[in-house]
Short mmCIF file of N, CA and C in Angstrom, two decimals:
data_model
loop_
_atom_site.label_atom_id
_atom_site.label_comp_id
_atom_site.label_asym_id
_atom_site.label_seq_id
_atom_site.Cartn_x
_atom_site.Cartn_y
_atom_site.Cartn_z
N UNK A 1 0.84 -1.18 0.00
CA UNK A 1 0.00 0.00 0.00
C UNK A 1 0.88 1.23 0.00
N UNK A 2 0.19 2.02 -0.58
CA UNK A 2 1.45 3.46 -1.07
C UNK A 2 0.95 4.20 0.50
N UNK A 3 2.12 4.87 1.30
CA UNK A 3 1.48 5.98 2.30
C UNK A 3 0.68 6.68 1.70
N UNK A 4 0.97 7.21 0.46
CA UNK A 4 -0.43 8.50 -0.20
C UNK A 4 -1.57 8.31 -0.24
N UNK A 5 -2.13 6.85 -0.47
CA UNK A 5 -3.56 6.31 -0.45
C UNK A 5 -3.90 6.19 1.18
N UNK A 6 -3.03 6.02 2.02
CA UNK A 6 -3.30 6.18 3.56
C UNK A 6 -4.05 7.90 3.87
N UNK A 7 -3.06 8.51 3.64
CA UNK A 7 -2.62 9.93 3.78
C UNK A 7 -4.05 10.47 3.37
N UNK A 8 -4.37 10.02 1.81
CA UNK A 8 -5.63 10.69 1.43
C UNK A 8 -6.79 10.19 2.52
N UNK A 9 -7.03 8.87 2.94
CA UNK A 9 -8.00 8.39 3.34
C UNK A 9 -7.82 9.22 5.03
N UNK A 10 -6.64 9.36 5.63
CA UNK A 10 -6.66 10.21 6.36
C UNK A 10 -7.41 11.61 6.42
N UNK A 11 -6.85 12.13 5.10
CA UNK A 11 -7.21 13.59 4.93
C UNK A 11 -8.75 13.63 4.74
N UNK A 12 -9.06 12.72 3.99
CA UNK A 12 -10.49 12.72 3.67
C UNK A 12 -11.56 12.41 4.69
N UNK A 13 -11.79 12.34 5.69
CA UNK A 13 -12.16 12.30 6.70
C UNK A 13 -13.22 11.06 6.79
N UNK A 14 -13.62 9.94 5.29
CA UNK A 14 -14.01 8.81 5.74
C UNK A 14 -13.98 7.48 5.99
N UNK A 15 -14.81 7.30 7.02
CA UNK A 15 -13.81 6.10 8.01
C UNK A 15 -13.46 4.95 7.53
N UNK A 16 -14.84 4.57 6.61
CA UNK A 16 -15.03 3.51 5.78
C UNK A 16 -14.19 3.43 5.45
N UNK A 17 -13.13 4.40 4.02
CA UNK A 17 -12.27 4.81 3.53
C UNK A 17 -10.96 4.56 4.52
N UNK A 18 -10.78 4.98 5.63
CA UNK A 18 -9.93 4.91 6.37
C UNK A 18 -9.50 3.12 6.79
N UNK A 19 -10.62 2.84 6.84
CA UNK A 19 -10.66 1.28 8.11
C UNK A 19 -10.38 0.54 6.85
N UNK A 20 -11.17 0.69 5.46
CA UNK A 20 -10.07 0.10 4.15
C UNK A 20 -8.76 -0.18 4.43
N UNK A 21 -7.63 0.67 4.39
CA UNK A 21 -6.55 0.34 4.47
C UNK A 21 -6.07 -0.26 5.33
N UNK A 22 -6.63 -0.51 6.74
CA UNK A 22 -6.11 -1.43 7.63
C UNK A 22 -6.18 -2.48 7.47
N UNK A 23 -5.56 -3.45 8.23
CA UNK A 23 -5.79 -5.18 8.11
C UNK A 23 -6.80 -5.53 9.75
N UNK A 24 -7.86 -5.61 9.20
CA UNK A 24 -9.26 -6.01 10.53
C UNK A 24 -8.61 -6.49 11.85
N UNK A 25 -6.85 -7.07 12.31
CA UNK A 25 -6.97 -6.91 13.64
C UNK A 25 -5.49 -6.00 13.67
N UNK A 26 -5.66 -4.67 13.06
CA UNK A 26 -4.81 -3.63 13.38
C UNK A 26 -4.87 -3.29 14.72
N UNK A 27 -3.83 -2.96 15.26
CA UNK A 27 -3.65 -2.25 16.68
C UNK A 27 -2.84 -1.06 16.59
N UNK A 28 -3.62 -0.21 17.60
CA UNK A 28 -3.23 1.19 17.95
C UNK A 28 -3.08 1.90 19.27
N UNK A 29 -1.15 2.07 19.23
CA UNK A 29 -0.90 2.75 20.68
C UNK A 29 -0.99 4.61 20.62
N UNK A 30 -1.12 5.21 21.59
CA UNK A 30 -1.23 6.41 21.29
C UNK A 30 -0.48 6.77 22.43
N UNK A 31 -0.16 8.11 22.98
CA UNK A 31 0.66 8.94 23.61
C UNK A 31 0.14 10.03 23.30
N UNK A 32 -0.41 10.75 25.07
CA UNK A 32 -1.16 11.91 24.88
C UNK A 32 -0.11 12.41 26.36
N UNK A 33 0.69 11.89 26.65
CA UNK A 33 1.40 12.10 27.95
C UNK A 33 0.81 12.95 29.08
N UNK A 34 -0.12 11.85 29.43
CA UNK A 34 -0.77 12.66 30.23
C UNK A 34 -1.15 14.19 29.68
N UNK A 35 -1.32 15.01 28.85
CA UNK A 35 -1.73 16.18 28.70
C UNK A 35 -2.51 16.13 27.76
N UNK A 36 -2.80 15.43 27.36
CA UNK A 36 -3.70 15.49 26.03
C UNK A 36 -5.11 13.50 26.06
N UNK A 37 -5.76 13.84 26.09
CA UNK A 37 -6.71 12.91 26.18
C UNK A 37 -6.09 11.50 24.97
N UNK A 38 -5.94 10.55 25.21
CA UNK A 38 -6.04 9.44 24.39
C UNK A 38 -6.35 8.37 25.13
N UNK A 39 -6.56 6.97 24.31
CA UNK A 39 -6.91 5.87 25.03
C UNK A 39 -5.62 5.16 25.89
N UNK A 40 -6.31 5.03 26.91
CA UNK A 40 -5.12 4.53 27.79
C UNK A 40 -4.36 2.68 27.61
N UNK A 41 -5.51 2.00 26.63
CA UNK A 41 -4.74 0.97 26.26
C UNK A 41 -4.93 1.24 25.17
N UNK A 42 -4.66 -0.35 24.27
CA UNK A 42 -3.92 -0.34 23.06
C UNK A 42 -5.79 -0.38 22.36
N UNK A 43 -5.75 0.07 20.95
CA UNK A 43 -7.19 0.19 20.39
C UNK A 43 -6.96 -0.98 19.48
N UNK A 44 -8.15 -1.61 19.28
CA UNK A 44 -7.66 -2.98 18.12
C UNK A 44 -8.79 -3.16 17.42
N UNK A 45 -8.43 -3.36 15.92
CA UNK A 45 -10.19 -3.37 14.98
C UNK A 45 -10.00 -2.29 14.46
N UNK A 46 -9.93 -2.36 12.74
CA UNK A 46 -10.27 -1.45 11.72
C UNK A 46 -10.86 -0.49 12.35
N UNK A 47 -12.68 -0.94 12.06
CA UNK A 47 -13.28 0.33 12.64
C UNK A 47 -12.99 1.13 13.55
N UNK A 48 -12.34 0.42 14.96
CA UNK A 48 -12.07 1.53 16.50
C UNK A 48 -10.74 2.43 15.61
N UNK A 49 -9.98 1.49 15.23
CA UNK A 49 -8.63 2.22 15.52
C UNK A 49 -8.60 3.63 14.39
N UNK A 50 -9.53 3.73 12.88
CA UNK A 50 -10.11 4.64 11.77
C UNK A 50 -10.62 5.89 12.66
N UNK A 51 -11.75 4.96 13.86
CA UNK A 51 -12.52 6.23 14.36
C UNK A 51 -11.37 7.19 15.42
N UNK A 52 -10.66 6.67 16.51
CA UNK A 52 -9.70 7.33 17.00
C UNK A 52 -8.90 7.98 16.10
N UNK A 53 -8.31 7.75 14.80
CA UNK A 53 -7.39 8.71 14.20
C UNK A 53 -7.91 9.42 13.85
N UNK A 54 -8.80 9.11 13.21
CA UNK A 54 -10.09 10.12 12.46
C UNK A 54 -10.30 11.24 13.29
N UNK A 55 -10.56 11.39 14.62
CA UNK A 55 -10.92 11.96 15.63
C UNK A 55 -9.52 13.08 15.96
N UNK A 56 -8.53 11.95 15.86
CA UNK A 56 -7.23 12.95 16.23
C UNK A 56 -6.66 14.05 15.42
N UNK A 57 -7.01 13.30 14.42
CA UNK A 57 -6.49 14.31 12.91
C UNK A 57 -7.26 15.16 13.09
N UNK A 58 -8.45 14.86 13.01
CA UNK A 58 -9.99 16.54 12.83
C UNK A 58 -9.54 16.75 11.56
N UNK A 59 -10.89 17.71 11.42
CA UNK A 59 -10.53 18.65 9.81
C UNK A 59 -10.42 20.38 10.32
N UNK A 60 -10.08 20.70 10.93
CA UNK A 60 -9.69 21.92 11.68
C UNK A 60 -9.54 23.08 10.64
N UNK A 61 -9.58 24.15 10.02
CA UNK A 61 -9.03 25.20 9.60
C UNK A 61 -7.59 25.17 9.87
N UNK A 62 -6.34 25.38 8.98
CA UNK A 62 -5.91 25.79 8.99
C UNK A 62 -4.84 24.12 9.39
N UNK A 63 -5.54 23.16 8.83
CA UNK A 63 -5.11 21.61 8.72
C UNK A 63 -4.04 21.47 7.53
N UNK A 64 -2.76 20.38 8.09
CA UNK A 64 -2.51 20.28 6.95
C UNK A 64 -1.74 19.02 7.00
N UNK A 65 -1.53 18.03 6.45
CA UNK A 65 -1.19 16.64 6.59
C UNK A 65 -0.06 16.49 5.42
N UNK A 66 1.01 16.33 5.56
CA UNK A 66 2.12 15.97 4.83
C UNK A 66 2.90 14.22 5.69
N UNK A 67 3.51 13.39 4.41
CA UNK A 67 3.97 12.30 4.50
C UNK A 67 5.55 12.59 4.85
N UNK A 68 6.01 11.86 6.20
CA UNK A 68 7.31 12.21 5.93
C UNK A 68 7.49 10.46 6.67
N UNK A 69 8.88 11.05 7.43
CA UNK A 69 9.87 9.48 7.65
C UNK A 69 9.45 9.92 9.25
N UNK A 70 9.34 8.55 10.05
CA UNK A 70 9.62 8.78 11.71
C UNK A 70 10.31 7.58 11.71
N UNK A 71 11.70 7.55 12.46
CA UNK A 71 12.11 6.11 12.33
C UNK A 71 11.83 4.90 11.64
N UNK A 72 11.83 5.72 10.36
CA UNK A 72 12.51 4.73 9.05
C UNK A 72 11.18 4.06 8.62
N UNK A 73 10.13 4.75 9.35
CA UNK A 73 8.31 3.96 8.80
C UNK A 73 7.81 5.03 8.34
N UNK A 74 6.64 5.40 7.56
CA UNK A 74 6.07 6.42 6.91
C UNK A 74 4.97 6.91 7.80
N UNK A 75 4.80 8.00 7.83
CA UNK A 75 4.11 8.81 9.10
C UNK A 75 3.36 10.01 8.47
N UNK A 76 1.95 10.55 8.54
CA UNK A 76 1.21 11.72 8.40
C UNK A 76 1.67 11.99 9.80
N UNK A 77 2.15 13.72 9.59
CA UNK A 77 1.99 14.52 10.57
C UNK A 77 1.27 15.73 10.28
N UNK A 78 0.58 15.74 10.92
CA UNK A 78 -0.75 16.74 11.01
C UNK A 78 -0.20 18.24 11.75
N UNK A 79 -0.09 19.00 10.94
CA UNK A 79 -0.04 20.67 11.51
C UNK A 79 -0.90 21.07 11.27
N UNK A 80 -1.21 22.58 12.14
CA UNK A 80 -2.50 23.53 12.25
C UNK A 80 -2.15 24.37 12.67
N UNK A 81 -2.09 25.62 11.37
CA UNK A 81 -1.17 26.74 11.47
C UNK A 81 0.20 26.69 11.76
N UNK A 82 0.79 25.91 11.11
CA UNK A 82 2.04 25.76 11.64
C UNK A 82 2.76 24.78 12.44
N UNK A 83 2.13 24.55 13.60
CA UNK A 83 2.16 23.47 14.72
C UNK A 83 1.57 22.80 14.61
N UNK A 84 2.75 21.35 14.86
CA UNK A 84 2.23 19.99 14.84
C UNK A 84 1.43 19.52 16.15
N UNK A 85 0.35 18.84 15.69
CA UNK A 85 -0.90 18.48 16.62
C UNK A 85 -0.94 17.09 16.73
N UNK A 86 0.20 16.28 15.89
CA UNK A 86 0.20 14.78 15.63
C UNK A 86 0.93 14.27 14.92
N UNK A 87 1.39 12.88 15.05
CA UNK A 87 2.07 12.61 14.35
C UNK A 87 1.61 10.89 14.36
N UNK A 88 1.36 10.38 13.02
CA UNK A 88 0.67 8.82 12.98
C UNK A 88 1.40 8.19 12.30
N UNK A 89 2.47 7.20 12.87
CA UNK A 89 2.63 6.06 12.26
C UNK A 89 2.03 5.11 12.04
N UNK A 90 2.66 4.67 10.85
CA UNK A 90 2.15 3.21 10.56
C UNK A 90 3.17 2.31 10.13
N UNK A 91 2.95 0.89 10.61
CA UNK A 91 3.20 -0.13 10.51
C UNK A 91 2.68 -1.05 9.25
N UNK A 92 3.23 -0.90 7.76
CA UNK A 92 2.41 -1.64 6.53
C UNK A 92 3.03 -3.29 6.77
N UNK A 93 2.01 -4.33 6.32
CA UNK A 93 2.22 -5.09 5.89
C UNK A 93 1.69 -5.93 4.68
N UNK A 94 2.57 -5.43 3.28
CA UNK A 94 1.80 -6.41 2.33
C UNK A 94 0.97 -4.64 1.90
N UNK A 95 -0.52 -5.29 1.65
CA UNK A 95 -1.18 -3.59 1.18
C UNK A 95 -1.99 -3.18 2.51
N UNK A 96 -1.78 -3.44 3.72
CA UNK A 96 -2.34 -2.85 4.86
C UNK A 96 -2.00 -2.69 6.04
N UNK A 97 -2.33 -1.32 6.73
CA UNK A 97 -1.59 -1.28 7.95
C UNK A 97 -1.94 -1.85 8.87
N UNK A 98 -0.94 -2.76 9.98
CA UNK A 98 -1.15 -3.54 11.00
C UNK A 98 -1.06 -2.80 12.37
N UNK A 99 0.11 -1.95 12.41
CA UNK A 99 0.12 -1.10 13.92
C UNK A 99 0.26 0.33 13.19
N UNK A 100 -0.47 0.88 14.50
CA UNK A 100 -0.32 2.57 14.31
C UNK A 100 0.09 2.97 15.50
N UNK A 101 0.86 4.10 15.65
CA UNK A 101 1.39 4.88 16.79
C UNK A 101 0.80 6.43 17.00
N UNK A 102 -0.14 6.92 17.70
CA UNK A 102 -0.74 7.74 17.55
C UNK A 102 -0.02 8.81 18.59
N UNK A 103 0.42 9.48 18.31
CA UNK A 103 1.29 10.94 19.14
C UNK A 103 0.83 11.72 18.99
N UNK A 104 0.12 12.76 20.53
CA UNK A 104 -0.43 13.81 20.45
C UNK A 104 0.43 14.64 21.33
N UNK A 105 1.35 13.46 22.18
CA UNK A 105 1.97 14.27 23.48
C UNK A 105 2.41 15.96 22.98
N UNK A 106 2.25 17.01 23.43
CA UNK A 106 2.67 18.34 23.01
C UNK A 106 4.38 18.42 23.12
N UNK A 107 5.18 17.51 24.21
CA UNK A 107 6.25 17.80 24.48
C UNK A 107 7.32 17.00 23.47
N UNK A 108 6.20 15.82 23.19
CA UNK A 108 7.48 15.05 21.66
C UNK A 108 7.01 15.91 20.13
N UNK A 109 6.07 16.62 20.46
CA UNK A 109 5.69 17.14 18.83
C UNK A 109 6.84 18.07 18.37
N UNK A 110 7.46 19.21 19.86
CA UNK A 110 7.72 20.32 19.21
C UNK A 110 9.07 20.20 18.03
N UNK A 111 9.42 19.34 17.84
CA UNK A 111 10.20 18.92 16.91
C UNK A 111 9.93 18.95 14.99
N UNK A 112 8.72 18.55 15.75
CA UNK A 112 7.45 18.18 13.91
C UNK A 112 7.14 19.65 13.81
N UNK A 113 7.46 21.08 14.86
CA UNK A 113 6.51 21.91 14.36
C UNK A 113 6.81 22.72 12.50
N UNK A 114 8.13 22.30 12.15
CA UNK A 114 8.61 22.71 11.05
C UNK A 114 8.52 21.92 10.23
N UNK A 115 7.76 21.71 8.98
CA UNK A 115 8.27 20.77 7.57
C UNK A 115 9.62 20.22 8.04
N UNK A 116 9.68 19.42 7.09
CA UNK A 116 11.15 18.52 7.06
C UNK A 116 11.46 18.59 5.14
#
């Protein structure tokens, strides 16, 4: 699976669309470090794990989702106005993603707040 067909189904805000690209027992860790609301265990299932990103990303004003590298896996990181609000790995296997890493913590973002 290409990240860009992720990326769009990301951007595009539907889930259906989204939970497509996963493989039905995908799992998803997140990191809100304590400051930011996420699920405190791991999320598992197309549908849950589509609706949590879905949720994290938002379609906000002033949104903007570019593909880059996070340790050597392909990652949407989500800025808004500038500052990064997220950063989602994925884990592909074959044409679908198996794990996602969902980062909202504010204190690992400030790194993402610039393009790369």
């Amino acid at each position: 699976m290409s990240t860009g067909r992720w990326a769009d189904a990301l951007a595009g805000g539907d889930l259906d669309a989204l939970a497509a690209t996963m493989h039905r027992d995908v799992v998803l860790v997140s990191d809100g470090g304590g400051r930011v609301v996420t699920p405190l265990r791991p999320v598992r299932g197309a549908a849950s794990v589509a609706r949590v990103v879905s949720t994290a990303v938002g379609d906000a004003p002033g949104r903007a989702l570019t593909v880059e590298q996070v340790n050597g896996r392909p990652a949407v990181v989500v800025r808004r106005s500038g500052r990064a609000c997220a950063v989602v790995v994925a884990e592909v296997d074959g044409a679908l993603v198996v794990r996602v890493w969902l980062v909202l913590n504010p204190d690992k973002l400030v790194r993402w707040h610039a393009p790369r």
